[in-house]
CSV table of C-alpha atoms in Angstrom, one decimal:
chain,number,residue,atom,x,y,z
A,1,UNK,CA,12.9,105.9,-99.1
A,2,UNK,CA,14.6,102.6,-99.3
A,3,UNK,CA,17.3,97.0,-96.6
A,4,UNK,CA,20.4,95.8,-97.2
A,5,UNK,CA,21.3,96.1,-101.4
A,6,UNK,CA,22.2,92.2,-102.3
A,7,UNK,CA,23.8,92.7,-105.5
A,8,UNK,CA,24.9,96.0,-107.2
A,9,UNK,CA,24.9,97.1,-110.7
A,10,UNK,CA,27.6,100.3,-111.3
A,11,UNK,CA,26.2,101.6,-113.6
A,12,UNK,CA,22.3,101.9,-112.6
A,13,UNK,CA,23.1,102.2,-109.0
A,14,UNK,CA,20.6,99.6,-108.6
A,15,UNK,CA,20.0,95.9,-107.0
A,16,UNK,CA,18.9,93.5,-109.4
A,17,UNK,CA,19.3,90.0,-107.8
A,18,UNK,CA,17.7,86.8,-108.8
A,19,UNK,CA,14.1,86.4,-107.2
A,20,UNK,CA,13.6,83.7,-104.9
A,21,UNK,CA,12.3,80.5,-105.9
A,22,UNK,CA,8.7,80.6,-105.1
A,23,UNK,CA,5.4,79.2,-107.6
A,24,UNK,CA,5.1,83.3,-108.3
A,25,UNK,CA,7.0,85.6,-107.5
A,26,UNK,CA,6.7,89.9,-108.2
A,27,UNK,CA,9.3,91.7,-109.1
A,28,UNK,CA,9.2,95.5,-107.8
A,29,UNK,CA,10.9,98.5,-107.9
A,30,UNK,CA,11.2,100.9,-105.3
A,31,UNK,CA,13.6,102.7,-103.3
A,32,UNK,CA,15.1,100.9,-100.2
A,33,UNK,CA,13.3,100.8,-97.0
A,34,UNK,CA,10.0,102.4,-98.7
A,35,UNK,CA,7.5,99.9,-97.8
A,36,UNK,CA,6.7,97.8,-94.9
A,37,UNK,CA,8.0,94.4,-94.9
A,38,UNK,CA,5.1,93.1,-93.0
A,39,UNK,CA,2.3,94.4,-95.5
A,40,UNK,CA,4.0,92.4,-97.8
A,41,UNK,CA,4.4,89.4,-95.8
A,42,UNK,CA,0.9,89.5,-95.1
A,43,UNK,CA,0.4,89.4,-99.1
A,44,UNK,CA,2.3,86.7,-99.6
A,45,UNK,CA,0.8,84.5,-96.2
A,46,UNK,CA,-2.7,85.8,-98.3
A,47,UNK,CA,-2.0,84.4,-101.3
A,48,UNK,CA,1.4,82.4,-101.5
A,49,UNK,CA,2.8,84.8,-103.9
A,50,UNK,CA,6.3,86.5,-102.8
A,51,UNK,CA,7.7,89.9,-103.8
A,52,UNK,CA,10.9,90.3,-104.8
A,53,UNK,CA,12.1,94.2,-104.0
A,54,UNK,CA,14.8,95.5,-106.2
A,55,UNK,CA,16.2,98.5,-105.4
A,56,UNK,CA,17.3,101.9,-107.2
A,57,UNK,CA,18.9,105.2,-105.2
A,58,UNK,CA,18.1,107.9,-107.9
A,59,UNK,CA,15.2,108.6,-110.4
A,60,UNK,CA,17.6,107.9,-113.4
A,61,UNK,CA,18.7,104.7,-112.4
A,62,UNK,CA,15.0,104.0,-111.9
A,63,UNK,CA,14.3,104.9,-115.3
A,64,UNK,CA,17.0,103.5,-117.0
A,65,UNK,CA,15.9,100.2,-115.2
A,66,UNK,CA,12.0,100.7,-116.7
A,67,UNK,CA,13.5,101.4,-120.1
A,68,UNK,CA,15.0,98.0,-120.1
A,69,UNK,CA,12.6,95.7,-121.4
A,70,UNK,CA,14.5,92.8,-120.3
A,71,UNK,CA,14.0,94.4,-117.1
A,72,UNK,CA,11.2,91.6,-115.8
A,73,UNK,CA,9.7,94.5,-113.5
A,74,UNK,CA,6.3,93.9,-112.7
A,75,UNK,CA,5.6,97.1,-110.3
A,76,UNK,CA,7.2,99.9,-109.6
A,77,UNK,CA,6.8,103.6,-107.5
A,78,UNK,CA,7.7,106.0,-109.9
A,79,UNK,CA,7.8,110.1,-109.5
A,80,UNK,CA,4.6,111.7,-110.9
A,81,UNK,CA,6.4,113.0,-113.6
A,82,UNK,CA,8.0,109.8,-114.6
A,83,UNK,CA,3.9,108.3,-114.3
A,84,UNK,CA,3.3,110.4,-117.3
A,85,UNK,CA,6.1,110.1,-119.5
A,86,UNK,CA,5.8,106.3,-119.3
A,87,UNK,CA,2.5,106.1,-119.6
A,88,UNK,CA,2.0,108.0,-122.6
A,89,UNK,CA,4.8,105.7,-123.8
A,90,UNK,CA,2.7,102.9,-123.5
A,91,UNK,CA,4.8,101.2,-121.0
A,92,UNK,CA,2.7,101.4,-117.9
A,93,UNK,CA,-1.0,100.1,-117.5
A,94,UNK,CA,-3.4,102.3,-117.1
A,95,UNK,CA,-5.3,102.5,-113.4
A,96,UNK,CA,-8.5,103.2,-112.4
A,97,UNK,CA,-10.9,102.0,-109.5
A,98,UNK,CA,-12.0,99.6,-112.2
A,99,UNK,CA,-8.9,97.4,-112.2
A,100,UNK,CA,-7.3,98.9,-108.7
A,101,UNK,CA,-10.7,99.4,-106.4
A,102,UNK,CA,-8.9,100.9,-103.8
A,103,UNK,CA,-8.5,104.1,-106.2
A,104,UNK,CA,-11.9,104.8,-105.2
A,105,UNK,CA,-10.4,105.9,-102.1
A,106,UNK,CA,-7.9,108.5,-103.4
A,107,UNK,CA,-8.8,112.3,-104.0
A,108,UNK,CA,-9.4,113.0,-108.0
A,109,UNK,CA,-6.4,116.1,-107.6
A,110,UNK,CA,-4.5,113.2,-106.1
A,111,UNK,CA,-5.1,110.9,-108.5
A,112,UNK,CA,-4.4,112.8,-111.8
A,113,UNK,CA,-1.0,114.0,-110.6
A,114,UNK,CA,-0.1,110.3,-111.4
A,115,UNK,CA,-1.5,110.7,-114.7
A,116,UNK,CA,-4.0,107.8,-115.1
A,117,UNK,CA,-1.0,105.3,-115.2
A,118,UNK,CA,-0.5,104.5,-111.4
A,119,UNK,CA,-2.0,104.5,-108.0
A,120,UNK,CA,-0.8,107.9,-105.7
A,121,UNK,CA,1.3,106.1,-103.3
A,122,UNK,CA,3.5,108.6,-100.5
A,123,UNK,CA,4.1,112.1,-100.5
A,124,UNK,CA,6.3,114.8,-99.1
A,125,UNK,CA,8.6,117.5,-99.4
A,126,UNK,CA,12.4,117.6,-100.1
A,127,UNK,CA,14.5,119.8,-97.1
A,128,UNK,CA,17.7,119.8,-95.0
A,129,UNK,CA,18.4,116.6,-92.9
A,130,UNK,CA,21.1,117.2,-90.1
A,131,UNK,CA,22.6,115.7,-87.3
A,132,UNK,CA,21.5,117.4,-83.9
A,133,UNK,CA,24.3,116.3,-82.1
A,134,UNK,CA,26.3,118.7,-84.7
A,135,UNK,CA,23.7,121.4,-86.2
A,136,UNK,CA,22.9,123.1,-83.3
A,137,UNK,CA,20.7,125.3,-85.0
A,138,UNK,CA,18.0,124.0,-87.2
A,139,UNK,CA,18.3,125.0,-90.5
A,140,UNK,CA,15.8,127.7,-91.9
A,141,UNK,CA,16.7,128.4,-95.6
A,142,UNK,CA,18.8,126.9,-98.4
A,143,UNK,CA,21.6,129.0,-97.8
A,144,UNK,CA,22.6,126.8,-94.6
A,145,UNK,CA,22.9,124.2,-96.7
A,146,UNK,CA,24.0,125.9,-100.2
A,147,UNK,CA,26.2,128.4,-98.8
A,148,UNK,CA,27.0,126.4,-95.4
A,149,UNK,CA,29.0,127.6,-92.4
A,150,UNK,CA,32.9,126.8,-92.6
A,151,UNK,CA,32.6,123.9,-89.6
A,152,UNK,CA,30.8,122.2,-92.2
A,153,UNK,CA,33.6,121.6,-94.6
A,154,UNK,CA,33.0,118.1,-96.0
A,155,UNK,CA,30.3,117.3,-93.4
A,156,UNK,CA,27.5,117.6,-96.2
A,157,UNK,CA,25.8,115.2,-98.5
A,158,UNK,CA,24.3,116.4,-101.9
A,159,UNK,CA,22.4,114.7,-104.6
A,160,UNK,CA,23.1,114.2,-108.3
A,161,UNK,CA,20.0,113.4,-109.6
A,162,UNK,CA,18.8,116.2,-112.8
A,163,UNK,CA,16.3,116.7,-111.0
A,164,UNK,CA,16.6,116.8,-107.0
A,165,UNK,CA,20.0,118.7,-106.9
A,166,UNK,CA,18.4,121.9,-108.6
A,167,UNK,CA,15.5,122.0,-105.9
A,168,UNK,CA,18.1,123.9,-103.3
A,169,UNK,CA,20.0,126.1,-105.3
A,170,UNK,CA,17.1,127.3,-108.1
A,171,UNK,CA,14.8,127.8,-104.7
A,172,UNK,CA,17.5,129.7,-102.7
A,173,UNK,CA,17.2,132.1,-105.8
A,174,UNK,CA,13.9,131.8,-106.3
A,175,UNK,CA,13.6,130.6,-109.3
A,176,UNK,CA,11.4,127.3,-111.1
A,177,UNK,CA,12.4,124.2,-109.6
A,178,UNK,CA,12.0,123.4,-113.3
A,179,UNK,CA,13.5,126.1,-115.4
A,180,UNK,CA,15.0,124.8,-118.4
A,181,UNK,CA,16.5,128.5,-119.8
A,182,UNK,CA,20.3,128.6,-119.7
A,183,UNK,CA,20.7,131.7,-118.1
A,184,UNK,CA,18.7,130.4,-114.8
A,185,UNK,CA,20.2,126.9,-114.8
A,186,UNK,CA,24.0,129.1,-115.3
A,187,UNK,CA,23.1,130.9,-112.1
A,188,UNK,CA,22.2,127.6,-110.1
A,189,UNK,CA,25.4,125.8,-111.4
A,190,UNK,CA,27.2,129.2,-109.5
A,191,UNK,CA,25.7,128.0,-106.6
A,192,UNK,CA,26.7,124.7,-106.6
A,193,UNK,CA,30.1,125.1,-107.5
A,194,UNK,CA,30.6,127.2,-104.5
A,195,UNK,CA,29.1,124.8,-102.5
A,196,UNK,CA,30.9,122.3,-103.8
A,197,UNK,CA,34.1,122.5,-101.8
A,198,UNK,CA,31.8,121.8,-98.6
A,199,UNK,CA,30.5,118.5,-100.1
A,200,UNK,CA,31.8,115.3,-99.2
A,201,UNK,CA,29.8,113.1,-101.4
A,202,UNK,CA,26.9,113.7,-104.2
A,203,UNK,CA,25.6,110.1,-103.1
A,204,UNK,CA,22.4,109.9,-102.1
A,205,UNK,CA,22.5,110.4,-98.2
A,206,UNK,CA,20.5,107.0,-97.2
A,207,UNK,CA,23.5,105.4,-99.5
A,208,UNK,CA,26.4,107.7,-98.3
A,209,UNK,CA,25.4,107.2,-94.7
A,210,UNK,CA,26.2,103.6,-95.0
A,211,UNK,CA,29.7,103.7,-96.3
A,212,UNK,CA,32.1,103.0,-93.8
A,213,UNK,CA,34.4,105.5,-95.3
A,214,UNK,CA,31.7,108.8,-95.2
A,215,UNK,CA,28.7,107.7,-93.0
A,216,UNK,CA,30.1,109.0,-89.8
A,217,UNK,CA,31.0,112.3,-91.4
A,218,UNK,CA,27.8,113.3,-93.0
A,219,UNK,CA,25.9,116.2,-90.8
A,220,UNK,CA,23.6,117.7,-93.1
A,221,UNK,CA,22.4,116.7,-96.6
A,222,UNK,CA,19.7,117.0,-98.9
A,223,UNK,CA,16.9,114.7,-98.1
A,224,UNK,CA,13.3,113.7,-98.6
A,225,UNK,CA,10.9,114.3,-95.8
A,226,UNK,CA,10.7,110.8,-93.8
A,227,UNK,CA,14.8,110.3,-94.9
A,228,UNK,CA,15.6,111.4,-90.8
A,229,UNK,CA,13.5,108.4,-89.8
A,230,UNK,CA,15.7,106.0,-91.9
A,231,UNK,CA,18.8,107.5,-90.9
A,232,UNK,CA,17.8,107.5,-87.1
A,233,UNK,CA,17.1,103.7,-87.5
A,234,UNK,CA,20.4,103.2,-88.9
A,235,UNK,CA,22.1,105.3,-86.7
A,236,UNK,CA,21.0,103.6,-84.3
A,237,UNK,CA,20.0,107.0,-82.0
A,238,UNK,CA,16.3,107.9,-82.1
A,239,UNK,CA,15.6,111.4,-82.7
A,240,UNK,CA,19.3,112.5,-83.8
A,241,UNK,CA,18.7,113.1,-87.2
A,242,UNK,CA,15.9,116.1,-87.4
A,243,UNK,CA,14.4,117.1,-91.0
A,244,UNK,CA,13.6,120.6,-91.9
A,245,UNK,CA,11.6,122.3,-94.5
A,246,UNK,CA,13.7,126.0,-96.2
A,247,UNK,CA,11.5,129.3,-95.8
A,248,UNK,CA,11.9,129.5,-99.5
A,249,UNK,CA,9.5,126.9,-100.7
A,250,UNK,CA,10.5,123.5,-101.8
A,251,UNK,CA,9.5,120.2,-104.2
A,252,UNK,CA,6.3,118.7,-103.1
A,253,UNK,CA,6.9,115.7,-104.2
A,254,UNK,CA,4.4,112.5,-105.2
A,255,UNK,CA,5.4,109.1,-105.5
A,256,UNK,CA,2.8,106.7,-107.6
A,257,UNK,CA,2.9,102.8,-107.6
A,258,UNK,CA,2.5,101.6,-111.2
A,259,UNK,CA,2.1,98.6,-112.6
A,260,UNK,CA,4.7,97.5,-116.0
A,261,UNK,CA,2.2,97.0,-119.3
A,262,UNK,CA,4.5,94.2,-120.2
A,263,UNK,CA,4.7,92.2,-116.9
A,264,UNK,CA,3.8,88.6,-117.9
A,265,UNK,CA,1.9,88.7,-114.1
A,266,UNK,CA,-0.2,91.8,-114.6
A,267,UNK,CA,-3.7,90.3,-112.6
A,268,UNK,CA,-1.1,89.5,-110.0
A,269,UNK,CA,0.5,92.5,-109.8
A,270,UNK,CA,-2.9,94.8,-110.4
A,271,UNK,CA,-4.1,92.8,-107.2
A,272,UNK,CA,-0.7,93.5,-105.1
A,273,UNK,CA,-1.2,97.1,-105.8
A,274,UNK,CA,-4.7,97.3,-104.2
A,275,UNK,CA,-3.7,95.6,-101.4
A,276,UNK,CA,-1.2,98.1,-100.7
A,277,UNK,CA,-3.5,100.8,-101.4
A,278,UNK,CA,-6.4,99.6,-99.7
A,279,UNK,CA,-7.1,102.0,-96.4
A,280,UNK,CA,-5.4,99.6,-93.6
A,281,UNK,CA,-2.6,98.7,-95.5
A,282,UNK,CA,-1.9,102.3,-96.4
A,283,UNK,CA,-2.1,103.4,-92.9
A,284,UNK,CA,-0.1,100.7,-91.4
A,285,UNK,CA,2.6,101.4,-94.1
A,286,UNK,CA,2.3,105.3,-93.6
A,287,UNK,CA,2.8,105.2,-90.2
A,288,UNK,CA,5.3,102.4,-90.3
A,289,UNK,CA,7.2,104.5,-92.4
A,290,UNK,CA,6.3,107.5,-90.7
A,291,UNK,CA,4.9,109.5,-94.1
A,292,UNK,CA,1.9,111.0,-95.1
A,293,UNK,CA,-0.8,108.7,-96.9
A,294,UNK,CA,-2.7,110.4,-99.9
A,295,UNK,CA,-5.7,107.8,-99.2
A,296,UNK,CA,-8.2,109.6,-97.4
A,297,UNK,CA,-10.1,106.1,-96.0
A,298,UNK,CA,-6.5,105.0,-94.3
A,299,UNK,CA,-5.9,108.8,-93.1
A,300,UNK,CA,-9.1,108.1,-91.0
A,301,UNK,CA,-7.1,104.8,-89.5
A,302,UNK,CA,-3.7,107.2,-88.6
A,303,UNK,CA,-3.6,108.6,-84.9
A,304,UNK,CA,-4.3,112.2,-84.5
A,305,UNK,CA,-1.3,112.7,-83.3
A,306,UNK,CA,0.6,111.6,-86.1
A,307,UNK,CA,-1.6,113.4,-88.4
A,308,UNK,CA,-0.8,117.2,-86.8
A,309,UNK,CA,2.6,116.7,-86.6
A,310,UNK,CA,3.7,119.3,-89.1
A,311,UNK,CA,7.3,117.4,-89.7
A,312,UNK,CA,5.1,114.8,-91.4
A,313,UNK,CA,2.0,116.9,-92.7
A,314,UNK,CA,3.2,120.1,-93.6
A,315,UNK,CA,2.0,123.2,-92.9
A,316,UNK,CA,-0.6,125.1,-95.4
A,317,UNK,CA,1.9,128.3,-95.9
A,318,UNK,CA,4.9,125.5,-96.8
A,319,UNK,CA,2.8,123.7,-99.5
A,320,UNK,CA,1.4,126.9,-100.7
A,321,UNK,CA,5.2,127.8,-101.3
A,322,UNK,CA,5.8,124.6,-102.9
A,323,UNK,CA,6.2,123.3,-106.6
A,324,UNK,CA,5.9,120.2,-108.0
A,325,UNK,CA,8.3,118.8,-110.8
A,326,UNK,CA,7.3,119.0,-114.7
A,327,UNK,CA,8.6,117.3,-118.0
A,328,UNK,CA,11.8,119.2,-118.6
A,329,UNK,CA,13.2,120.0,-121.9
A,330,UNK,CA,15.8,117.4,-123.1
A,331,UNK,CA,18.1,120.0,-123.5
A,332,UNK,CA,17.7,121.0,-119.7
A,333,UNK,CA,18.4,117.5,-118.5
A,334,UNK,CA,21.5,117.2,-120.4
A,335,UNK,CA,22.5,120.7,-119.1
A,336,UNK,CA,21.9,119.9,-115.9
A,337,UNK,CA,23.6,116.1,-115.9
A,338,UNK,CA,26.8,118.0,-117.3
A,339,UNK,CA,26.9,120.5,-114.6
A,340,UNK,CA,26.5,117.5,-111.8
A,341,UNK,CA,29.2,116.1,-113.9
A,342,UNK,CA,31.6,119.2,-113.1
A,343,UNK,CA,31.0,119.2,-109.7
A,344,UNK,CA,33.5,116.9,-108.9
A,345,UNK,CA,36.2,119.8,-110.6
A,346,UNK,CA,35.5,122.0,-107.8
A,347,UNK,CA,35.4,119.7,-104.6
């Protein structure tokens, strides 16, 4: 969900560059190659302000970026979960159709999953990504990829965000995507380190497929839905990358677009964000982007065809099988950050 990163920071695994100089200019935060450049470009030929994108590759470095208040980030697309932590922290402004009107637009279930702090922005699932050309079979549980077949010895990319890289393994066993008991997150971490010998990176696979050094080795990873049309456009081959949801279940995820309580630009950024959430904005981005829209006016605008293809809209029995992400306990996430920390041991 993510251009080129200008600058990098090591230890955020983020791209904070200085903003062109333009009269105004927003600064937001978002994964690379999430939004349409020309929605943007028509906001700033609208109103002569620019936006300057800065980008992050994991939800930590994300919120290690928001908890910077010298961070000067005006918006930013945050994880539903992330919504209400920093909203209750004060750190977000509060959204409504009274300060965003194109909230009017969005389902109430829709918009309380980003907690009254942002505006619901994409959604999706997380799956298996693979390479065609070298999966001949499509992936159909999260044993292909957690317990993969031998020819795919360092050919697989995982993820080592707290969050995401539980998904497959506490799935697989069916557990709670968020379990926070040691004896469940014990058993997942016995997944992963057998996995683990089969990985060849626990970069994020839109960042991993661009290194020179392990793009070109990378046949099947854990991915978002709408990561395969990324990777096809940087492969270069349409259609080679495919995307496929486990029969176990999986995280449905929700992205919301939130806007900083201590941006120094807030009317200007309260106004971007109902541009890009008003119904043909949303539309051109969802299907630029080829992802689902949770505005129902700019689902109206999206081609049939587009909306039944069940790659992009999944099916009723996969989101019925689905779970979204909760607060976890603190102790969980440190858990979980040391067992992503051991990984590495067992490669």
């Amino acid at each position: 969900m993510r251009n080129t990163l200008i600058a990098a920071s090591t230890a955020l695994g983020v791209s904070i560059a200085p903003a062109p100089a333009h009269a105004e200019t927003l600064n937001l935060l978002i994964w690379e190659s999430y939004i349409d450049q020309k929605i943007l470009d028509r906001w700033t030929e609208k109103t002569g302000v620019d936006v300057h994108q800065i980008y992050y590759d994991s939800g930590d470095a994300r919120d290690e970026v928001l908890s910077d208040p010298g961070s000067n980030i005006d918006i930013a697309v945050i994880g539903e979960n992330g919504a209400d932590l920093f909203g209750k922290r004060g750190m977000l402004e509060p959204l409504s159709d009274k300060n965003v009107t194109s909230m009017k637009d969005y389902k109430p279930e829709w918009k309380s999953r980003c907690a009254g702090y942002a505006m619901p922005y994409l959604w999706g699932t997380m799956g298996i990504v693979y390479r065609s050309d070298m999966v001949k079979t499509t992936p159909t549980s999260w044993y292909d990829l957690m317990s993969p077949d031998p020819v795919l010895a360092k050919h697989i990319a995982m993820y080592d965000d707290h969050n995401e890289a539980f998904v497959a393994p506490l799935a697989m066993l069916g557990k709670s995507i968020n379990a926070n008991d040691s004896e469940t997150l014990k058993a997942a971490f016995e997944v992963m380190k057998k996995q683990a010998p089969f990985v060849l990176t626990y970069d994020y696979v839109i960042t991993s497929i661009q290194s020179p050094e392990n793009g070109r080795n990378i046949y099947m990873a854990l991915a978002y839905s709408g990561d395969q049309h990324v990777l096809n456009d940087k492969a270069g081959t349409p259609g080679i990358w495919r995307y496929a949801v486990p029969k176990e279940g999986t995280l449905s995820w929700l992205d919301c677009m939130a806007v900083t309580a201590a941006s120094p630009r807030k009317a200007l950024a309260l106004q971007l964000v109902d541009f890009i959430g008003s119904p043909q904005s949303a539309a051109d981005n969802a299907v630029a982007l080829t992802m689902p829209t949770a505005s129902e006016k700019a689902l109206e605008l999206i081609p049939a065809e587009m909306r039944s293809n069940q790659e992009i809209y999944p099916p009723a029995d996969i989101l019925a099988k689905s779970q979204y992400q909760k607060e976890l306990s603190i102790q969980s996430i440190q858990t979980r950050r040391r067992i992503i920390s051991s990984m590495a041991n067992f490669q």
